[in-house]
């Protein structure tokens, strides 16, 4: 047997410890640990930008093909075949949890009129429940995101889904307006933890080449939940003696099923490896928590610009979706005078557009680049605003709803993988989830803004709210905002974040996203906690 040649050494430098050497796939490379300075944070803002200036790299452009010898295909069927059976189960678990989230949230929008009648309040008053849910989601994202990054994805998500089941069931038993607001506020806390965990669970267990396509499918679980709720509202709710309450009872059952499914699946591989290392090093839970808190502080110090940008970007994304969805059924029945049945059908059609658009855009982002794909979706959406708000017939409004949501949710289909790639690697559940939900909090008044504007902006009869013009103006302004921040956004397309250390391991807080990007000139990064395990298995 011939001797194995030692690979070249890769040098890592940190201000505290100086250089240490690790084996790597390519010649001597120096990595500098990031600091809190603006210059250092922006140095890795666009991973693998090569010789481009920072200003040139800001302009979203076609993704540069990876230089690594890694199989790549544009055939979606081959991408699907790359995912292992366990990978599919983990993906489905994340998708199903997110679908339940969408169902439970949009239950209020779909039963707005019935709730107002049942509690003897105005429709505008009921939108307060939507606002409170959105406001409290950030608290849930912080609590459950931190727990997921510290203790693992599995049982945190299971507990989160059980709480959602309880509060959704409680929503159906409310008899007064005050009770309903209180329960929906608590529901918002539980709901806030789902997205970050779902995205992490679904995407960190599948191959990087398939993540664009699967990101689009994952995010449209939200639209699938809306679609499912709309179908049940059109059928079961119409004929059930429990009327609107039945929609919430059924939603509680879905959330419980999602919790049971996740309980039967294993923990993410990263956490299993990290726990084995901690056990081998005799690290106690108290020591792990101490390390975790230290790394959280390190992450915040070296990523505060990224944090500010992420909240601003996700504020735009959330206004984009909530501004075009939350009051959509009310817009159809009030301004366009459609019946509740036709409004539900138009909602179903628009969500079919969302599913199609999100899947296609997520797939395209794998080759176009994440930021360019989002920018194209924004331009595409702007083109369909007239068809969305001008027609008066069911056919025209349904077509407008289909195309506008294919653009809105097309952009959203890229969000799970984009946020996953640009998040500090060890804090994907908490960083991505909290950025998402802080954006939700900032946009929590979208439905109320539109409802209040309807009190001032009327149709020619002076009585009917002109929700068509209101939604058109709001979405146009939001598109302009998002274009600005997508140009200002970071880039880490192709990140191998599944190789990152977990948040209680030393050095995880200061780890940069650029070091995990496939195709960088420096070569593939060395990951101690993964490669050592692989060697020991040989």
Coordinates of C-alpha atoms in Angstrom, one line a residue, residues 80-399:
X80 CA -34.6 15.6 -6.2
X81 CA -32.8 12.2 -6.5
X82 CA -29.8 13.6 -4.7
X83 CA -31.8 13.8 -1.4
X84 CA -31.6 10.6 0.7
X85 CA -34.8 9.1 2.2
X86 CA -33.9 10.4 5.6
X87 CA -33.2 13.8 4.1
X88 CA -36.7 13.8 2.6
X89 CA -38.3 12.9 5.9
X90 CA -36.4 15.7 7.7
X91 CA -37.4 18.1 4.9
X92 CA -41.1 17.0 5.0
X93 CA -41.0 17.5 8.8
X94 CA -39.9 21.1 8.4
X95 CA -42.3 21.7 5.6
X96 CA -45.3 20.3 7.4
X97 CA -44.5 22.3 10.5
X98 CA -44.4 25.5 8.4
X99 CA -47.6 24.5 6.5
X100 CA -49.4 24.2 9.9
X101 CA -48.1 27.6 10.8
X102 CA -49.5 29.1 7.6
X103 CA -52.9 27.4 8.2
X104 CA -53.2 28.6 11.7
X105 CA -52.2 32.2 11.0
X106 CA -54.5 32.7 8.0
X107 CA -57.5 31.2 9.9
X108 CA -58.2 34.7 11.3
X109 CA -58.1 36.4 7.8
X110 CA -60.4 33.8 6.4
X111 CA -63.0 34.0 9.3
X112 CA -62.7 37.8 9.7
X113 CA -66.4 38.5 9.0
X114 CA -67.7 35.6 11.1
X115 CA -65.5 36.6 14.0
X116 CA -66.7 40.2 13.8
X117 CA -70.3 39.0 13.9
X118 CA -69.7 36.4 16.7
X119 CA -67.9 38.9 19.0
X120 CA -70.1 41.9 17.9
X121 CA -67.2 44.1 16.9
X122 CA -66.0 45.7 13.7
X123 CA -63.8 43.9 11.1
X124 CA -61.1 46.5 11.9
X125 CA -61.2 45.4 15.5
X126 CA -60.6 41.8 14.5
X127 CA -57.5 42.8 12.5
X128 CA -56.0 43.7 15.9
X129 CA -55.7 40.0 16.6
X130 CA -53.6 39.7 13.4
X131 CA -51.4 42.6 14.6
X132 CA -50.9 41.1 18.1
X133 CA -50.0 37.7 16.6
X134 CA -47.3 39.4 14.4
X135 CA -46.0 41.5 17.3
X136 CA -45.5 38.6 19.7
X137 CA -43.9 36.3 17.0
X138 CA -40.5 38.0 17.6
X139 CA -40.5 37.0 21.2
X140 CA -41.2 33.4 20.2
X141 CA -38.4 33.5 17.6
X142 CA -35.9 34.7 20.2
X143 CA -37.0 32.1 22.8
X144 CA -37.3 29.0 20.6
X145 CA -34.4 30.0 18.2
X146 CA -32.0 30.3 21.1
X147 CA -33.2 26.9 22.5
X148 CA -32.8 25.3 19.1
X149 CA -29.3 26.6 18.6
X150 CA -28.3 25.6 22.1
X151 CA -30.0 22.3 22.7
X152 CA -30.9 21.1 19.2
X153 CA -33.7 21.2 16.7
X154 CA -35.7 18.1 17.5
X155 CA -37.4 18.5 20.9
X156 CA -37.5 22.3 20.7
X157 CA -39.6 22.0 17.6
X158 CA -41.8 19.3 19.1
X159 CA -42.6 21.4 22.2
X160 CA -43.2 24.4 20.0
X161 CA -45.8 22.6 17.8
X162 CA -47.6 21.2 20.9
X163 CA -47.9 24.8 22.2
X164 CA -49.4 25.9 18.8
X165 CA -51.8 23.0 19.0
X166 CA -53.0 24.2 22.5
X167 CA -53.4 27.8 21.5
X168 CA -55.1 27.0 18.2
X169 CA -57.6 24.8 20.1
X170 CA -58.0 27.6 22.6
X171 CA -58.9 30.0 19.8
X172 CA -61.8 27.9 18.8
X173 CA -63.2 27.9 22.4
X174 CA -63.1 31.7 22.8
X175 CA -66.5 33.3 23.6
X176 CA -65.5 37.0 23.9
X177 CA -63.3 39.4 21.9
X178 CA -61.0 39.9 24.8
X179 CA -60.4 36.2 25.2
X180 CA -59.7 35.9 21.5
X181 CA -57.1 38.7 21.6
X182 CA -55.3 37.1 24.6
X183 CA -55.2 33.6 23.1
X184 CA -54.0 34.9 19.7
X185 CA -51.2 36.9 21.5
X186 CA -50.0 33.7 23.2
X187 CA -50.4 31.9 19.9
X188 CA -48.1 34.5 18.3
X189 CA -45.3 33.7 20.8
X190 CA -45.5 30.0 19.9
X191 CA -45.9 30.7 16.2
X192 CA -42.7 32.8 16.1
X193 CA -40.5 29.9 16.8
X194 CA -41.6 27.7 13.9
X195 CA -40.0 29.3 10.8
X196 CA -36.3 29.4 11.9
X197 CA -36.5 25.8 13.2
X198 CA -38.4 24.5 10.1
X199 CA -36.0 26.1 7.7
X200 CA -32.9 24.8 9.6
X201 CA -34.4 21.3 10.0
X202 CA -35.4 21.0 6.3
X203 CA -32.4 22.5 4.6
X204 CA -29.4 21.5 6.7
X205 CA -30.1 17.8 6.0
X206 CA -30.2 17.9 2.2
X207 CA -27.3 18.4 -0.4
X208 CA -26.3 22.0 -1.2
X209 CA -27.1 21.6 -4.9
X210 CA -30.8 20.8 -4.1
X211 CA -31.3 23.6 -1.6
X212 CA -32.5 26.3 -4.0
X213 CA -35.4 24.1 -5.3
X214 CA -36.2 22.8 -1.8
X215 CA -36.1 26.3 -0.4
X216 CA -38.9 27.3 -2.8
X217 CA -41.0 24.2 -1.9
X218 CA -40.4 24.7 1.8
X219 CA -41.5 28.3 1.9
X220 CA -44.6 27.6 -0.1
X221 CA -45.7 25.3 2.8
X222 CA -47.1 28.7 4.1
X223 CA -49.1 29.1 0.9
X224 CA -50.1 25.5 1.1
X225 CA -51.4 26.1 4.6
X226 CA -53.4 29.1 3.5
X227 CA -54.7 27.0 0.6
X228 CA -55.7 24.2 2.9
X229 CA -57.4 26.6 5.3
X230 CA -59.3 28.2 2.4
X231 CA -60.5 24.9 1.2
X232 CA -61.7 23.9 4.7
X233 CA -63.3 27.3 5.2
X234 CA -65.2 26.9 1.9
X235 CA -66.4 23.4 2.7
X236 CA -66.4 22.3 6.4
X237 CA -66.9 25.7 7.9
X238 CA -69.8 26.4 5.7
X239 CA -71.8 23.4 6.8
X240 CA -70.5 22.7 10.3
X241 CA -72.6 23.7 13.3
X242 CA -69.4 25.0 14.9
X243 CA -69.0 27.4 11.9
X244 CA -65.7 29.4 12.3
X245 CA -64.6 27.4 15.3
X246 CA -64.2 24.2 13.3
X247 CA -61.4 25.8 11.3
X248 CA -59.4 26.2 14.5
X249 CA -60.1 22.8 15.8
X250 CA -58.9 21.1 12.6
X251 CA -55.8 23.3 12.7
X252 CA -54.9 22.1 16.2
X253 CA -55.1 18.5 14.9
X254 CA -52.6 19.3 12.1
X255 CA -50.1 20.9 14.5
X256 CA -50.3 17.9 16.8
X257 CA -49.6 15.5 13.9
X258 CA -46.6 17.6 12.9
X259 CA -45.2 17.4 16.5
X260 CA -45.7 13.6 16.5
X261 CA -43.9 13.3 13.1
X262 CA -40.9 15.3 14.3
X263 CA -40.7 13.3 17.5
X264 CA -40.1 10.1 15.6
X265 CA -37.2 11.5 13.5
X266 CA -33.6 11.9 14.7
X267 CA -31.8 15.1 15.7
X268 CA -29.8 16.9 13.0
X269 CA -26.4 15.4 12.3
X270 CA -24.5 18.5 13.3
X271 CA -25.9 18.3 16.9
X272 CA -25.3 14.6 17.2
X273 CA -21.6 15.0 16.2
X274 CA -21.2 18.0 18.5
X275 CA -22.7 16.2 21.5
X276 CA -20.4 13.3 20.9
X277 CA -17.4 15.6 20.9
X278 CA -18.7 17.3 24.1
X279 CA -19.1 14.0 25.8
X280 CA -15.6 12.9 24.8
X281 CA -14.2 16.1 26.2
X282 CA -16.3 15.6 29.4
X283 CA -18.0 18.9 28.9
X284 CA -21.0 19.4 31.2
X285 CA -24.2 21.0 30.2
X286 CA -23.4 24.1 32.4
X287 CA -20.0 24.5 30.6
X288 CA -21.8 24.1 27.2
X289 CA -24.3 26.8 28.1
X290 CA -21.4 29.1 29.3
X291 CA -19.7 28.6 25.9
X292 CA -22.9 29.2 24.1
X293 CA -23.5 32.6 25.8
X294 CA -19.9 33.6 25.1
X295 CA -20.4 32.7 21.4
X296 CA -23.7 34.6 21.2
X297 CA -21.9 37.7 22.3
X298 CA -19.0 37.1 19.8
X299 CA -21.6 36.6 17.0
X300 CA -23.4 39.9 17.8
X301 CA -20.1 41.8 18.0
X302 CA -18.9 40.6 14.6
X303 CA -22.3 40.7 12.8
X304 CA -24.2 43.8 14.0
X305 CA -24.3 45.3 10.5
X306 CA -25.7 42.1 9.2
X307 CA -28.3 42.1 11.9
X308 CA -29.5 45.6 11.1
X309 CA -29.6 44.8 7.4
X310 CA -31.5 41.5 7.9
X311 CA -34.3 43.2 10.0
X312 CA -34.7 46.0 7.3
X313 CA -34.8 43.4 4.5
X314 CA -37.3 41.2 6.3
X315 CA -39.5 44.2 7.1
X316 CA -39.9 44.7 3.4
X317 CA -40.5 41.0 2.8
X318 CA -43.2 40.8 5.4
X319 CA -45.0 43.9 4.2
X320 CA -44.8 42.3 0.8
X321 CA -46.7 39.2 1.8
X322 CA -49.0 40.6 4.5
X323 CA -49.9 43.7 2.5
X324 CA -51.0 41.5 -0.4
X325 CA -52.6 38.6 1.6
X326 CA -54.1 39.5 5.0
X327 CA -56.9 41.7 3.7
X328 CA -57.3 40.0 0.3
X329 CA -60.5 38.1 1.1
X330 CA -62.0 41.3 2.6
X331 CA -60.9 43.3 -0.4
X332 CA -62.7 40.9 -2.8
X333 CA -66.0 40.9 -0.8
X334 CA -66.0 44.6 0.1
X335 CA -64.5 46.5 -2.8
X336 CA -65.1 44.1 -5.6
X337 CA -68.5 42.8 -4.3
X338 CA -67.7 39.1 -4.7
X339 CA -69.5 36.6 -2.6
X340 CA -67.7 34.8 0.2
X341 CA -67.6 31.6 -1.8
X342 CA -66.1 33.3 -4.9
X343 CA -63.6 35.2 -2.6
X344 CA -62.5 31.9 -1.2
X345 CA -62.1 30.4 -4.6
X346 CA -60.0 33.4 -5.8
X347 CA -57.9 33.0 -2.7
X348 CA -57.3 29.3 -3.5
X349 CA -56.3 30.3 -7.1
X350 CA -53.9 32.9 -5.9
X351 CA -52.2 30.5 -3.5
X352 CA -51.8 28.0 -6.4
X353 CA -49.8 30.8 -8.1
X354 CA -47.8 31.3 -4.9
X355 CA -46.8 27.6 -4.8
X356 CA -45.8 27.6 -8.5
X357 CA -43.9 30.9 -8.3
X358 CA -42.1 30.0 -5.1
X359 CA -40.9 26.7 -6.4
X360 CA -39.7 28.0 -9.7
X361 CA -37.9 31.0 -8.2
X362 CA -36.2 28.9 -5.5
X363 CA -35.0 26.5 -8.2
X364 CA -33.8 29.4 -10.5
X365 CA -31.9 31.1 -7.6
X366 CA -29.6 28.1 -7.5
X367 CA -28.2 29.2 -10.9
X368 CA -29.0 32.9 -11.1
X369 CA -27.8 33.8 -7.6
X370 CA -30.1 34.5 -4.7
X371 CA -30.1 38.3 -4.8
X372 CA -30.6 38.5 -8.6
X373 CA -33.5 36.1 -8.4
X374 CA -35.2 38.2 -5.7
X375 CA -34.7 41.3 -7.8
X376 CA -36.3 39.7 -10.9
X377 CA -39.3 38.6 -8.8
X378 CA -39.8 42.2 -7.6
X379 CA -39.8 43.5 -11.1
X380 CA -42.1 40.7 -12.2
X381 CA -44.6 41.4 -9.3
X382 CA -44.7 45.1 -10.2
X383 CA -45.8 44.3 -13.7
X384 CA -48.9 42.4 -12.4
X385 CA -50.2 45.1 -10.0
X386 CA -52.7 46.5 -12.6
X387 CA -54.3 43.1 -13.2
X388 CA -54.5 42.5 -9.5
X389 CA -56.5 45.7 -8.7
X390 CA -58.3 46.9 -11.8
X391 CA -60.6 44.0 -13.0
X392 CA -64.2 43.7 -11.6
X393 CA -64.9 40.1 -12.6
X394 CA -64.1 36.9 -10.8
X395 CA -62.0 35.7 -13.7
X396 CA -59.9 38.8 -14.0
X397 CA -59.4 39.1 -10.2
X398 CA -58.4 35.4 -10.0
X399 CA -55.9 35.8 -12.7

